[in-house]
Short mmCIF file of N, CA and C in Angstrom, two decimals:
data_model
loop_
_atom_site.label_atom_id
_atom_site.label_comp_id
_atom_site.label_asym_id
_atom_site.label_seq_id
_atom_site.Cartn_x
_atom_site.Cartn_y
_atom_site.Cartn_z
N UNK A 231 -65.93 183.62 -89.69
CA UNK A 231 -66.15 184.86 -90.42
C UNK A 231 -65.98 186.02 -89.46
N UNK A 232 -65.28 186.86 -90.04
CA UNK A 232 -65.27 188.11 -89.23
C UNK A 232 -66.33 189.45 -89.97
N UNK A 233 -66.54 190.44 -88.69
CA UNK A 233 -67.37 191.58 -89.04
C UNK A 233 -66.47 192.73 -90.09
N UNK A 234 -66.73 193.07 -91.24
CA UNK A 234 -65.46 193.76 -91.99
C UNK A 234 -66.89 195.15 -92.26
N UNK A 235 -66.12 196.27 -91.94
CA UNK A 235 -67.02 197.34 -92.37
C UNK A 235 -65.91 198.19 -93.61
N UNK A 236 -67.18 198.66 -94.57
CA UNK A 236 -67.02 199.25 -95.45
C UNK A 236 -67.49 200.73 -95.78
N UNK A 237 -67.30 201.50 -96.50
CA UNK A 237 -68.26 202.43 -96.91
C UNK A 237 -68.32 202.94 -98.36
N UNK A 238 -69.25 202.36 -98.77
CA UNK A 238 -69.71 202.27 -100.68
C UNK A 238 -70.55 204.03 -100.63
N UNK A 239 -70.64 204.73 -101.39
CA UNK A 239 -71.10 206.04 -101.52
C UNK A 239 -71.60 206.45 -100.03
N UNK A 240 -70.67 206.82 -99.83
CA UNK A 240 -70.37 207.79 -97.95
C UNK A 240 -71.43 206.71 -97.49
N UNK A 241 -72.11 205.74 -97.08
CA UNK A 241 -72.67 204.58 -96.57
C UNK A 241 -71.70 203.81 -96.39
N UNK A 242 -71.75 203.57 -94.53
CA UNK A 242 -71.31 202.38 -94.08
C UNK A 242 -71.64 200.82 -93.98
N UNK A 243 -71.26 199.89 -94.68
CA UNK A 243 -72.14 198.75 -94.39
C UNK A 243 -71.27 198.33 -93.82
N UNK A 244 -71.60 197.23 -92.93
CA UNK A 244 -71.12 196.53 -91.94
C UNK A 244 -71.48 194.74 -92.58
N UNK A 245 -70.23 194.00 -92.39
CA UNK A 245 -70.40 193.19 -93.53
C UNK A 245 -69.76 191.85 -92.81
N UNK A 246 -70.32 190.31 -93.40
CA UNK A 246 -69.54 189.17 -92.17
C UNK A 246 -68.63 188.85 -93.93
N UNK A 247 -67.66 188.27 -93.58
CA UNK A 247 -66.54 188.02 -94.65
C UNK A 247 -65.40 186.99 -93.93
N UNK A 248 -64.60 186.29 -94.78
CA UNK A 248 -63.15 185.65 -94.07
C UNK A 248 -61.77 186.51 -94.62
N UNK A 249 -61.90 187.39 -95.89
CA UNK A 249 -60.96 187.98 -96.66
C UNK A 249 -61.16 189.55 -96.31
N UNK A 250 -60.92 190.02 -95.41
CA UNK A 250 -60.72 191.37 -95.89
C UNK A 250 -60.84 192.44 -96.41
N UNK A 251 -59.28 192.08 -96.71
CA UNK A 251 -58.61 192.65 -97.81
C UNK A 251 -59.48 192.84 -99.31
N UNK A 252 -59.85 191.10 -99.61
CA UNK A 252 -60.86 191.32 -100.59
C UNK A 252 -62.04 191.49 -100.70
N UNK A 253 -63.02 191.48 -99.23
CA UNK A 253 -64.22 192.94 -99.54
C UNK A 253 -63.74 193.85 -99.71
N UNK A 254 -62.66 194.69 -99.29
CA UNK A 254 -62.14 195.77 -99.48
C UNK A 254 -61.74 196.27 -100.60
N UNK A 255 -61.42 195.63 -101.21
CA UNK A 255 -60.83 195.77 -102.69
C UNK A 255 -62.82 195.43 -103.66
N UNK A 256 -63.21 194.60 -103.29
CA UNK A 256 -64.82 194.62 -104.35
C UNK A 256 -65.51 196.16 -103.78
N UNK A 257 -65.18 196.91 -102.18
CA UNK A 257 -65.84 197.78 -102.44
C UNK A 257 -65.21 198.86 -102.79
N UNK A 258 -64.27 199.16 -103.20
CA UNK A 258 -63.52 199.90 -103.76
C UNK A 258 -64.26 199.93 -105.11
N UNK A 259 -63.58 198.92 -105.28
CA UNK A 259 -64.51 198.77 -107.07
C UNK A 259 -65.95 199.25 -107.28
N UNK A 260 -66.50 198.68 -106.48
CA UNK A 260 -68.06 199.31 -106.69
C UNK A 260 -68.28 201.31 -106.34
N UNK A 261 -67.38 201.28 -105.47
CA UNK A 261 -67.31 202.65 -105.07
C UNK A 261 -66.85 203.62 -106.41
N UNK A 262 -65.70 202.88 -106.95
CA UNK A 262 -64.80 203.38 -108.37
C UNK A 262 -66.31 203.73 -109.37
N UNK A 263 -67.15 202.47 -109.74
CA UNK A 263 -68.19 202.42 -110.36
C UNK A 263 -69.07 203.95 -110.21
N UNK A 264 -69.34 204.05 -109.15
CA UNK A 264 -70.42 204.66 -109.00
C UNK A 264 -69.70 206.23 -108.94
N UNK A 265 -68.80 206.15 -108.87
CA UNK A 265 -68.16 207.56 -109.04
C UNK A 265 -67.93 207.73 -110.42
N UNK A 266 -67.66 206.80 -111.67
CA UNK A 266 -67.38 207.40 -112.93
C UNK A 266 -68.99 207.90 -113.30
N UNK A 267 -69.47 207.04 -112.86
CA UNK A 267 -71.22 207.07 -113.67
C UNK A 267 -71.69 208.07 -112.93
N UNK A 268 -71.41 208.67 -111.52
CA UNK A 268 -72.11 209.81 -111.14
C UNK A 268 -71.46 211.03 -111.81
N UNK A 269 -70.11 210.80 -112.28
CA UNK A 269 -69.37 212.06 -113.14
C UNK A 269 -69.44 212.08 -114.56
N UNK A 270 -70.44 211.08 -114.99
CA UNK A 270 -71.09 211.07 -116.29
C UNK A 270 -71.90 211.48 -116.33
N UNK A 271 -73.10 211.21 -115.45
CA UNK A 271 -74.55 211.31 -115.86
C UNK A 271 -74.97 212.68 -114.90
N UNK A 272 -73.99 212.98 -113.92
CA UNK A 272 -74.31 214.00 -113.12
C UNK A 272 -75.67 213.78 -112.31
N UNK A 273 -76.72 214.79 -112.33
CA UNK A 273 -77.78 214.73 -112.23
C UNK A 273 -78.76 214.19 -112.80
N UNK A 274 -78.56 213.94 -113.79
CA UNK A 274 -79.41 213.54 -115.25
C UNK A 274 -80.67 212.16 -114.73
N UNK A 275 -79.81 211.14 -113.95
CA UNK A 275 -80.72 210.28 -113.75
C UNK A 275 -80.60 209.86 -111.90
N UNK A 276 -81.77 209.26 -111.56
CA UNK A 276 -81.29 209.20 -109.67
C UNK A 276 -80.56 207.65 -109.52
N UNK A 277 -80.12 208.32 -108.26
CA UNK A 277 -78.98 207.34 -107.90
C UNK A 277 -79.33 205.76 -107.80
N UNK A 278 -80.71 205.78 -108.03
CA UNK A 278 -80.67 203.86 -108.31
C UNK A 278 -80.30 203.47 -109.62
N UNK A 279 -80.20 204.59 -110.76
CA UNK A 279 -80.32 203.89 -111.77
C UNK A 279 -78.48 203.99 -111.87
N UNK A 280 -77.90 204.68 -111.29
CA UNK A 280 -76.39 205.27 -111.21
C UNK A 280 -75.95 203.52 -110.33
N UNK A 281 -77.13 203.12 -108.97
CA UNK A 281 -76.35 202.06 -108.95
C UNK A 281 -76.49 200.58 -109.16
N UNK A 282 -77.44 200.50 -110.28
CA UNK A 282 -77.86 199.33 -111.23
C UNK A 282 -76.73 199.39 -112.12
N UNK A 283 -76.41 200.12 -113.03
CA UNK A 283 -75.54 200.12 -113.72
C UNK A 283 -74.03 200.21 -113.33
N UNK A 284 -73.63 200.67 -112.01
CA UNK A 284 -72.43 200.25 -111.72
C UNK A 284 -72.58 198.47 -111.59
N UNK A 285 -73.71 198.14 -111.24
CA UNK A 285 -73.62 196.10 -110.35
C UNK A 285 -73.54 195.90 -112.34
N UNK A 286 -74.19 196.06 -113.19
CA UNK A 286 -74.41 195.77 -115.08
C UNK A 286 -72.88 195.95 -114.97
N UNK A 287 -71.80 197.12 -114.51
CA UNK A 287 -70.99 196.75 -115.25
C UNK A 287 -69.86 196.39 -114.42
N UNK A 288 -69.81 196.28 -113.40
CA UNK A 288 -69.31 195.11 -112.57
C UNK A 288 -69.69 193.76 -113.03
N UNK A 289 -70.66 193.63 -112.95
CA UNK A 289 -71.04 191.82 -113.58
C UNK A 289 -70.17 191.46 -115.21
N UNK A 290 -70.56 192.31 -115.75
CA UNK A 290 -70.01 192.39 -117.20
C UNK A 290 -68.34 192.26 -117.37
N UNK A 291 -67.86 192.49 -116.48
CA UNK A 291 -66.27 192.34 -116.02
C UNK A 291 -66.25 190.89 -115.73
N UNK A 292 -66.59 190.67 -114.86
CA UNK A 292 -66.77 189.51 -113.92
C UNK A 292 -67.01 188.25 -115.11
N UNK A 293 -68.28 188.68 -115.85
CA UNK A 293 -68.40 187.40 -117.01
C UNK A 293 -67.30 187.31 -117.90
N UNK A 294 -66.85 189.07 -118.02
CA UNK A 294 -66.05 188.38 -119.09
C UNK A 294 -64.65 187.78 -118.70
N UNK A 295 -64.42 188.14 -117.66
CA UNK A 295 -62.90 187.33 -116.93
C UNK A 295 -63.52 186.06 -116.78
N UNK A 296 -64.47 185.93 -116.69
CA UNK A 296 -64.92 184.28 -117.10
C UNK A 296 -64.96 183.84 -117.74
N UNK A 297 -65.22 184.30 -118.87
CA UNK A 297 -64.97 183.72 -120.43
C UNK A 297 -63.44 183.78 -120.62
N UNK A 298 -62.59 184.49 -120.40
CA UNK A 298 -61.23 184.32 -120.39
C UNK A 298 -60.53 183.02 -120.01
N UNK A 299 -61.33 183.02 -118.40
CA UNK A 299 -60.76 181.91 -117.65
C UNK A 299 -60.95 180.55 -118.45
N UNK A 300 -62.09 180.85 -118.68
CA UNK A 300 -62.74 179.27 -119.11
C UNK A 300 -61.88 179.21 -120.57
N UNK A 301 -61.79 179.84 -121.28
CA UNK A 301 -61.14 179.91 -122.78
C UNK A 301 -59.61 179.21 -122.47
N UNK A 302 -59.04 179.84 -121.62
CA UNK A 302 -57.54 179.71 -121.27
C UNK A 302 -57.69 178.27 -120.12
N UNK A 303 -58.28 177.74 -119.75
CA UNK A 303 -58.93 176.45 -119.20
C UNK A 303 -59.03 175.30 -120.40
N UNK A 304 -59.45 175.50 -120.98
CA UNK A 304 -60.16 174.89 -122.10
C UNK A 304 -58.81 174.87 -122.98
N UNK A 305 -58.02 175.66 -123.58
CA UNK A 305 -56.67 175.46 -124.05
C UNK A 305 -55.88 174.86 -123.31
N UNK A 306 -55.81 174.95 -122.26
CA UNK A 306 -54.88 174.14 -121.25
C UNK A 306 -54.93 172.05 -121.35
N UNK A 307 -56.38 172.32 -121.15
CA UNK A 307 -56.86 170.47 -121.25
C UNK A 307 -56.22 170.25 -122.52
N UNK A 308 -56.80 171.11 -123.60
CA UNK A 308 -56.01 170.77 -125.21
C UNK A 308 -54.73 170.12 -125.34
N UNK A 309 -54.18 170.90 -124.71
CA UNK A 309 -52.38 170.98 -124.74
C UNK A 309 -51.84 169.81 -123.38
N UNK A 310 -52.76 169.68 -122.58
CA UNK A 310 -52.15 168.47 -121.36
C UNK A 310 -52.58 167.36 -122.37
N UNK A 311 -53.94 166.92 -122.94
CA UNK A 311 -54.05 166.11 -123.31
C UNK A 311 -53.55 165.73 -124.86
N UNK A 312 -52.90 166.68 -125.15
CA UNK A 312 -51.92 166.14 -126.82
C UNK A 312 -50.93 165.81 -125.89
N UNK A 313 -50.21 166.17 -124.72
CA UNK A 313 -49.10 166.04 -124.88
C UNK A 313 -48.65 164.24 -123.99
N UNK A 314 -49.89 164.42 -123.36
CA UNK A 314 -50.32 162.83 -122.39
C UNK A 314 -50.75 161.88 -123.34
N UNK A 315 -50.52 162.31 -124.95
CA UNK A 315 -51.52 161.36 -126.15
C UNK A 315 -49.97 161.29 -126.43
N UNK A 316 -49.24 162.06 -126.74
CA UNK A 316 -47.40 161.95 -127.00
C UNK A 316 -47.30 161.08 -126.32
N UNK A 317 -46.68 161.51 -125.20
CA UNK A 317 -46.01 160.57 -124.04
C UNK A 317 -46.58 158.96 -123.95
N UNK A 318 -47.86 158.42 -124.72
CA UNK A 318 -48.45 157.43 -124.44
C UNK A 318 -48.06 156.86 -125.71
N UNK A 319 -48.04 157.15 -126.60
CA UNK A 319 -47.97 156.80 -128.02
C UNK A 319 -46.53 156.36 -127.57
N UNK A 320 -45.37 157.03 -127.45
CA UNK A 320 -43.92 157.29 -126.83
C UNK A 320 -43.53 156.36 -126.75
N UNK A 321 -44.33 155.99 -125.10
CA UNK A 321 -44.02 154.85 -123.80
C UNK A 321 -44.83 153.50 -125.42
N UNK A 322 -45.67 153.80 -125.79
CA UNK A 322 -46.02 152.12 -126.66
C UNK A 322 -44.91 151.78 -127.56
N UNK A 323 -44.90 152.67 -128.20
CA UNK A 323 -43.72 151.86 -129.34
C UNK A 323 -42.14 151.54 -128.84
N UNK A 324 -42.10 151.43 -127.34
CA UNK A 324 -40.82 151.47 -126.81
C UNK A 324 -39.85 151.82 -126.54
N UNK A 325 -40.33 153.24 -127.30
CA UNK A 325 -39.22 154.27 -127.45
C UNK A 325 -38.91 154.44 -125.90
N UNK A 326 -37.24 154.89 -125.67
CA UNK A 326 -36.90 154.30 -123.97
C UNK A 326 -35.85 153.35 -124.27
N UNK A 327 -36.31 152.49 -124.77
CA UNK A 327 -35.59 151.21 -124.93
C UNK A 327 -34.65 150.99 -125.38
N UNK A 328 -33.25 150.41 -125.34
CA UNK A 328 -32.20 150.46 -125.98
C UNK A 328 -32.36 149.91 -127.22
N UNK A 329 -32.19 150.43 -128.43
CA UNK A 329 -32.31 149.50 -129.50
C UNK A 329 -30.60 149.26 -130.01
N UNK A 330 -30.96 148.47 -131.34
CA UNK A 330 -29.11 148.04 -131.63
C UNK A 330 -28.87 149.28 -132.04
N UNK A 331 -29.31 150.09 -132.67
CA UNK A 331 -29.04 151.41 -133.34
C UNK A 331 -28.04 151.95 -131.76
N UNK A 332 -28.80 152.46 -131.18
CA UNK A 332 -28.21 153.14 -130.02
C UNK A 332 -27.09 152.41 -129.30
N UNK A 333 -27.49 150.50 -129.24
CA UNK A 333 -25.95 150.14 -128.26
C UNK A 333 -24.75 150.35 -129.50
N UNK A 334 -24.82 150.70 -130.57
CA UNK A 334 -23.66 151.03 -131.29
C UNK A 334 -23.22 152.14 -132.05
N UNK A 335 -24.06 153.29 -131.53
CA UNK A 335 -23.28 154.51 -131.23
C UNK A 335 -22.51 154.62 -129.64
#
């Protein structure tokens, strides 16, 4: 692991990681977060509640690209396993095989 420093709302954290690039890119994101919601709410509420609700809607991303994944996962097995239920059915009835039909075309 290497030492990767960041800085999320003008705060530097100093961070152990193997990717980079991709802490860099999650603190971006969180940084993105906390800048729409501080140009929403302005003053209105203090900055813990500005950064609870950036992690609510970061997470909320996160689940739902998980539910994606898993959905599009889950269709995938569907479709390997009709098509490995084909190919088996296929290979039983011999199909492959030369029958007389075929040596006399």
């Amino acid at each position: 692991m290497k030492s990767i420093t960041v800085r999320i709302d003008g705060h530097e954290f100093n961070l152990r990681g193997n990717d980079e690039a991709l802490v860099g890119r999650a603190a971006s994101a969180v940084n993105s977060q906390i800048e729409l919601l501080r140009s929403k709410y302005k003053d209105d509420v203090p900055m813990s509640t500005v950064y609870i609700l950036a992690a609510l809607n970061l997470a909320e991303i996160l689940e739902t690209e998980r539910l994606k994944f898993d959905e599009e996962r889950e269709n995938l097995i569907d479709e390997i396993t009709k098509m490995s239920e084909y190919l088996n059915d296929y290979l039983k009835t011999g199909a492959g095989e030369n029958t007389a039909d075929e040596d006399s075309i």
